[in-house]
């Protein structure tokens, strides 16, 4: 959530940010004008309410003086004024809550403001390559992961459809073990070498957690909701980030770096027809998440560090990839800047996203009231939050299968994963 004081002082900066993110100039101006009007109405009401409370307090004091002087008529008049003011104040407090809610609801659907160095663009075509690593394998004979997996008899989409419907996969045998190995390898790398603390969080969260991490209200259709009103997590970002909600953290404890390997659940609303073959876009998948909580001065450096931690996974697996800076029109709702890491898939002859690392500034912290205090200072500040995939396990499995496929249909296991596979060097023939 953006700071309304900043919007009040920089309305045209927000108009530009909304236009850069894809709004028309007219819609952007109308949105900002509406926010400013709601803020002005709220502040004007607060001023009137404070004036009424001051008059009520002053009149109450005068009643005692009037009685002391034996002026009953004046005392009765003052009592009537106090009663009227009290009614106004009571009604005004109700109106204050209504105005607060209206402003907060309007702010809740406003995206974050991109950093100045984020490229301006409408969609993924406006993204800019930062760097790439490794040489992509290009061969007309390369198969896609689902062809490899089905031929091995270790990837079963028909069984998954029978059990659950479309966009699910059943992995078997050594392919199931390989996916598990990938997750364990990533966790070990991030906890032993990158300084992250492993967490096993709940997979169900309440409204406050989903709202605080900017998934509600805008993305409710993308989530699965349980019958008791909880939400299945779309990513471990939600519980990991919300772990510091409503707390004041000592500055010396920052940065807090957390990682988790969890199942993730997404409805894939609006994805009809996209990536319907294979397991690239699923309702349920596993991902290793990286979350950092920092002070306000360190978040940009932490963003670079987090991205490098995610890249290191692919380097250890010897998978070609490129890192892209997302443009304003392709960037996520809560992000100020995002790096997408795209792994090479020879079966598709294309790079596909496998990680997205974002710095959110204090956008989420304002929604969940997460602060920190520097020792010796009275005032608190909002923390900065960052999140990234370190990396998506299912997509890493796809990348390993396609990049390490052999002409005989087998899949060579990367060196980094062999300790997790009992020394096995190859799956298949």
XYZ file of C-alpha atoms in Angstrom:
429
model
C 0.000 0.000 0.000
C 1.298 3.448 -0.886
C 1.726 6.286 1.606
C -1.202 8.684 1.191
C 0.998 11.562 2.318
C 3.364 10.833 -0.550
C 0.421 10.720 -2.969
C -0.900 14.020 -1.571
C 2.484 15.672 -2.140
C 3.328 13.937 -5.446
C 0.056 13.290 -7.305
C 1.564 13.591 -10.781
C 4.337 11.140 -9.898
C 1.653 8.538 -9.180
C -0.202 9.435 -12.392
C 3.019 8.775 -14.329
C 3.606 5.492 -12.478
C 0.092 4.268 -13.315
C 0.497 5.274 -16.961
C 3.854 3.479 -17.095
C 2.137 0.394 -15.713
C -0.466 0.439 -18.479
C -3.298 2.749 -17.450
C -4.516 5.434 -19.826
C -3.597 8.963 -18.802
C -7.265 9.790 -18.255
C -7.897 6.761 -16.034
C -4.687 7.372 -14.098
C -5.579 11.005 -13.452
C -9.109 10.075 -12.389
C -7.754 7.421 -10.004
C -5.344 9.840 -8.367
C -7.961 12.598 -8.192
C -10.314 10.166 -6.454
C -7.628 9.196 -3.919
C -6.829 12.829 -3.187
C -10.539 13.673 -2.828
C -11.081 10.789 -0.404
C -8.057 11.909 1.602
C -9.254 15.529 1.692
C -12.749 14.453 2.795
C -11.273 12.308 5.545
C -8.939 15.056 6.798
C -11.697 17.704 6.686
C -13.948 15.417 8.717
C -11.176 14.759 11.255
C -10.662 18.507 11.670
C -14.386 19.056 12.251
C -14.473 16.146 14.688
C -11.494 17.459 16.635
C -13.076 20.932 16.790
C -16.317 19.430 18.117
C -14.432 17.417 20.736
C -12.566 20.543 21.835
C -15.820 22.513 22.118
C -17.411 19.647 24.060
C -14.534 19.584 26.542
C -14.598 23.353 26.937
C -18.383 23.457 27.456
C -18.192 20.657 30.018
C -15.748 22.722 32.080
C -17.990 25.788 31.848
C -20.965 23.837 33.256
C -19.194 23.458 36.585
C -18.382 27.166 36.694
C -21.986 28.090 35.912
C -23.273 25.936 38.769
C -20.674 27.425 41.093
C -21.939 30.892 40.212
C -25.565 29.840 40.650
C -26.398 30.443 36.988
C -28.679 27.472 36.360
C -29.973 28.833 33.049
C -26.435 29.028 31.648
C -25.650 25.565 33.014
C -28.745 24.093 31.328
C -27.839 25.808 28.076
C -24.309 24.428 28.230
C -25.637 20.940 29.016
C -27.775 21.064 25.891
C -24.739 22.143 23.838
C -22.639 19.335 25.289
C -25.367 16.773 24.523
C -25.589 18.015 20.933
C -21.806 17.977 20.522
C -21.601 14.503 22.057
C -24.101 13.195 19.513
C -22.154 14.828 16.697
C -18.900 13.283 17.940
C -20.435 9.817 18.226
C -21.865 10.017 14.728
C -18.591 11.534 13.545
C -16.569 8.595 14.832
C -18.762 6.241 12.821
C -18.295 8.456 9.778
C -14.530 8.532 10.425
C -14.396 4.729 10.221
C -16.382 4.825 6.970
C -14.031 7.403 5.439
C -10.961 5.449 6.614
C -12.345 2.273 5.042
C -13.148 4.037 1.771
C -9.623 5.447 1.526
C -7.959 2.162 2.472
C -10.096 0.224 -0.012
C -9.079 2.645 -2.768
C -5.403 2.431 -1.818
C -5.515 -1.376 -1.646
C -5.930 -1.725 -5.423
C -3.210 0.765 -6.392
C 0.015 -0.960 -7.553
C 3.472 -0.094 -6.293
C 5.509 2.684 -7.910
C 8.357 1.366 -10.110
C 11.905 2.448 -9.367
C 13.410 5.029 -11.701
C 15.675 2.512 -13.463
C 12.864 0.110 -14.399
C 12.358 0.140 -18.193
C 9.025 1.497 -19.369
C 7.058 -0.926 -21.517
C 3.597 -2.390 -22.135
C 4.274 -6.118 -21.772
C 6.984 -8.792 -21.830
C 8.284 -7.380 -25.104
C 9.518 -4.364 -23.136
C 11.687 -6.427 -20.785
C 15.439 -5.889 -20.969
C 18.080 -8.588 -20.728
C 20.577 -7.905 -17.940
C 22.907 -10.845 -18.605
C 22.967 -14.504 -19.581
C 24.884 -17.573 -18.497
C 25.726 -20.733 -20.412
C 25.272 -21.700 -24.038
C 21.775 -22.865 -25.036
C 21.562 -26.310 -26.600
C 19.865 -26.148 -29.967
C 18.878 -29.409 -31.620
C 15.917 -30.247 -33.816
C 15.737 -33.648 -32.140
C 15.196 -32.244 -28.613
C 11.991 -33.475 -27.032
C 9.769 -31.657 -24.563
C 9.677 -32.843 -20.965
C 6.286 -34.525 -21.206
C 7.422 -36.597 -24.196
C 10.479 -37.713 -22.250
C 8.574 -38.403 -19.042
C 5.756 -40.345 -20.711
C 8.214 -42.439 -22.730
C 10.002 -43.352 -19.503
C 6.659 -44.288 -17.933
C 7.418 -41.940 -15.031
C 5.128 -38.985 -15.835
C 1.415 -39.740 -15.934
C -1.048 -37.050 -16.980
C -3.977 -39.401 -17.550
C -3.841 -40.655 -13.970
C -3.604 -37.063 -12.696
C -6.636 -36.065 -14.773
C -8.588 -39.051 -13.427
C -7.725 -38.073 -9.852
C -7.944 -34.283 -10.022
C -8.643 -32.943 -13.515
C -6.485 -30.820 -15.795
C -3.236 -29.048 -14.822
C -2.037 -31.776 -12.473
C 0.761 -34.318 -12.884
C 1.644 -37.652 -11.295
C 5.395 -38.325 -11.100
C 6.650 -41.824 -10.380
C 9.810 -43.666 -9.448
C 13.130 -41.985 -10.125
C 11.478 -38.935 -11.679
C 9.560 -38.312 -8.444
C 12.836 -38.778 -6.578
C 14.580 -36.339 -8.917
C 11.998 -33.640 -8.160
C 12.481 -34.270 -4.433
C 16.256 -34.130 -4.907
C 15.999 -30.748 -6.603
C 14.068 -29.256 -3.681
C 16.502 -30.658 -1.101
C 19.501 -29.441 -3.090
C 18.079 -25.907 -3.255
C 17.272 -25.820 0.463
C 20.737 -27.037 1.392
C 22.391 -24.471 -0.876
C 20.389 -21.546 0.498
C 20.700 -22.534 4.162
C 24.357 -23.606 4.248
C 25.889 -21.139 1.798
C 23.484 -18.223 1.397
C 22.511 -17.571 5.010
C 18.776 -18.283 4.823
C 16.888 -19.905 7.705
C 14.673 -22.805 6.712
C 11.020 -22.535 7.747
C 8.156 -25.009 7.397
C 5.143 -22.639 7.311
C 1.394 -23.349 7.152
C -0.026 -23.900 3.686
C -3.311 -22.255 4.714
C -3.447 -18.565 5.632
C -6.131 -16.153 6.823
C -7.447 -12.993 5.158
C -5.013 -10.737 7.020
C -1.972 -12.635 5.737
C -3.254 -12.685 2.154
C -4.136 -8.980 2.318
C -0.880 -7.983 4.013
C 1.170 -9.576 1.243
C -0.972 -7.859 -1.445
C -2.754 -11.001 -2.708
C -6.128 -9.627 -1.602
C -8.331 -8.091 -2.770
C -6.948 -7.836 -6.289
C -5.944 -11.466 -6.858
C -8.699 -13.382 -5.073
C -9.658 -15.113 -8.319
C -6.122 -16.509 -8.630
C -6.305 -18.235 -5.241
C -8.048 -21.320 -3.902
C -10.289 -20.710 -0.874
C -11.265 -23.363 1.663
C -14.742 -23.877 3.062
C -13.709 -22.322 6.394
C -12.518 -19.088 4.757
C -8.779 -19.696 4.628
C -6.621 -19.478 1.501
C -4.221 -22.049 0.062
C -0.893 -20.298 -0.400
C 0.063 -19.360 -3.986
C 3.664 -19.160 -2.754
C 5.487 -19.387 0.581
C 6.085 -15.642 0.237
C 2.746 -15.150 1.984
C 3.409 -16.885 5.337
C 7.139 -16.083 5.381
C 6.649 -12.352 4.794
C 3.651 -12.098 7.100
C 5.676 -13.641 9.939
C 6.873 -10.112 10.856
C 3.409 -8.506 10.625
C 2.284 -6.234 13.468
C 5.753 -6.379 15.026
C 8.554 -3.911 15.707
C 11.846 -5.620 14.937
C 15.144 -4.376 16.355
C 17.233 -2.981 13.500
C 20.229 -5.078 14.513
C 18.203 -8.233 13.716
C 17.909 -7.196 10.077
C 18.176 -8.533 7.491
C 15.986 -11.528 8.206
C 16.414 -14.143 5.471
C 13.930 -17.022 5.273
C 13.485 -19.929 2.879
C 10.889 -22.678 2.530
C 10.111 -25.600 0.258
C 6.337 -25.851 -0.006
C 3.546 -26.901 -2.246
C 1.944 -23.895 -3.946
C -1.594 -23.632 -5.287
C -2.886 -21.369 -8.053
C -6.186 -21.364 -9.888
C -4.481 -20.097 -13.070
C -7.464 -17.819 -13.694
C -7.161 -16.266 -17.116
C -4.663 -18.890 -18.335
C -7.039 -20.877 -20.521
C -5.120 -22.288 -23.461
C -1.696 -21.375 -22.079
C 0.843 -24.168 -21.541
C -1.812 -26.857 -21.422
C 0.629 -29.633 -22.336
C 2.963 -30.970 -19.678
C 3.632 -29.580 -16.218
C 4.814 -26.051 -16.971
C 1.658 -24.370 -15.616
C -0.011 -26.318 -12.819
C -2.641 -25.825 -10.134
C -0.262 -27.459 -7.638
C 3.532 -27.298 -7.740
C 6.565 -27.127 -5.472
C 8.790 -24.118 -5.075
C 11.672 -23.019 -2.880
C 10.910 -19.464 -1.811
C 13.355 -16.797 -0.652
C 12.154 -13.904 1.534
C 14.186 -11.056 2.993
C 13.123 -8.429 5.525
C 15.517 -5.469 5.544
C 15.891 -1.897 6.676
C 15.120 0.873 4.207
C 18.725 1.473 3.194
C 19.670 -2.129 2.361
C 16.812 -3.409 0.228
C 18.244 -2.616 -3.213
C 21.546 -4.331 -2.437
C 19.585 -7.265 -0.981
C 17.646 -7.493 -4.238
C 20.857 -7.996 -6.199
C 22.058 -10.548 -3.649
C 18.799 -12.519 -3.700
C 18.837 -12.693 -7.487
C 22.397 -14.014 -7.420
C 21.344 -16.698 -4.894
C 18.625 -17.874 -7.269
C 21.003 -17.770 -10.245
C 23.503 -19.908 -8.345
C 20.994 -22.781 -8.303
C 21.011 -22.879 -12.104
C 24.777 -22.460 -12.265
C 25.281 -25.482 -9.996
C 22.881 -27.475 -12.165
C 24.765 -26.259 -15.260
C 21.595 -25.001 -16.917
C 21.758 -22.085 -19.397
C 19.729 -19.059 -18.337
C 19.268 -15.361 -18.837
C 18.234 -12.694 -16.323
C 15.714 -10.083 -17.422
C 14.705 -6.751 -15.910
C 10.930 -6.620 -16.154
C 9.415 -3.501 -17.640
C 6.709 -1.463 -15.910
C 3.870 -3.171 -17.806
C 5.021 -6.720 -17.001
C 5.970 -6.211 -13.365
C 3.965 -7.624 -10.467
C 1.456 -5.577 -8.493
C 3.536 -5.175 -5.316
C 6.993 -4.883 -6.877
C 9.149 -1.806 -7.343
C 11.641 -3.754 -9.465
C 11.765 -7.373 -10.602
C 14.368 -9.648 -12.126
C 13.018 -12.689 -13.952
C 15.433 -15.571 -14.414
C 14.576 -17.564 -17.523
C 16.002 -21.056 -18.008
C 16.677 -22.495 -21.444
C 14.301 -25.291 -22.528
C 15.653 -26.976 -25.682
C 12.395 -28.884 -26.195
C 10.614 -25.558 -26.668
C 13.676 -23.866 -28.155
C 12.976 -20.963 -25.820
C 13.798 -19.377 -22.484
C 11.043 -19.733 -19.861
C 10.686 -18.103 -16.453
C 11.914 -20.183 -13.519
C 12.380 -17.465 -10.898
C 11.103 -13.982 -10.201
C 12.923 -11.836 -7.606
C 11.248 -8.616 -6.494
C 11.934 -5.745 -4.140
C 8.716 -4.269 -2.730
C 10.027 -1.401 -0.586
C 7.590 -0.664 2.250
C 4.521 -1.500 0.121
C 3.685 -4.740 1.939
C 4.957 -3.479 5.299
C 2.355 -0.698 5.349
C -0.426 -3.198 4.693
C 0.703 -5.518 7.493
C 2.143 -2.866 9.850
C 5.651 -4.336 10.018
C 8.213 -1.929 11.452
C 11.723 -1.743 12.862
C 13.455 0.543 15.332
C 17.062 1.662 15.340
C 18.599 1.486 18.808
C 18.474 4.863 20.538
C 15.801 6.238 18.196
C 12.220 6.826 19.317
C 10.571 6.679 15.915
C 9.943 3.416 14.081
C 10.209 2.839 10.336
C 8.506 0.411 7.995
C 10.648 -2.545 6.978
C 11.327 -3.313 3.335
C 10.329 -6.733 1.987
C 11.724 -8.835 -0.851
C 10.715 -12.180 -2.301
C 11.990 -14.521 -4.959
C 11.866 -18.068 -6.236
C 14.962 -19.989 -5.397
C 13.751 -21.683 -7.639
C 10.524 -23.286 -8.922
C 11.154 -27.019 -8.424
C 8.821 -28.340 -11.115
C 10.254 -26.035 -13.744
C 13.768 -26.985 -12.660
C 12.786 -30.619 -13.225
C 11.554 -29.709 -16.705
C 14.825 -27.896 -17.434
C 16.956 -30.815 -16.228
C 14.958 -33.316 -18.277
C 15.178 -31.288 -21.469
C 18.803 -30.152 -21.129
C 20.120 -33.537 -19.961
C 18.094 -35.737 -22.314
C 19.967 -38.400 -24.290
C 19.239 -39.849 -27.744
C 18.257 -43.181 -26.185
C 15.490 -41.513 -24.139
C 17.350 -41.523 -20.822
C 18.094 -38.456 -18.698
C 21.537 -37.850 -17.215
C 21.452 -36.605 -13.637
C 23.435 -33.380 -13.021
C 26.503 -33.822 -10.838
C 25.072 -31.534 -8.138
C 22.063 -33.821 -7.674
C 23.768 -37.210 -7.607
C 24.398 -37.179 -3.837
C 20.629 -36.754 -3.410
C 19.926 -39.617 -5.820
C 22.015 -42.248 -4.068
C 24.803 -41.873 -6.615
C 22.519 -42.617 -9.571
C 23.919 -41.142 -12.779
C 21.080 -41.681 -15.216
C 17.314 -42.239 -15.318
C 15.965 -44.605 -17.947
C 17.586 -46.939 -20.417
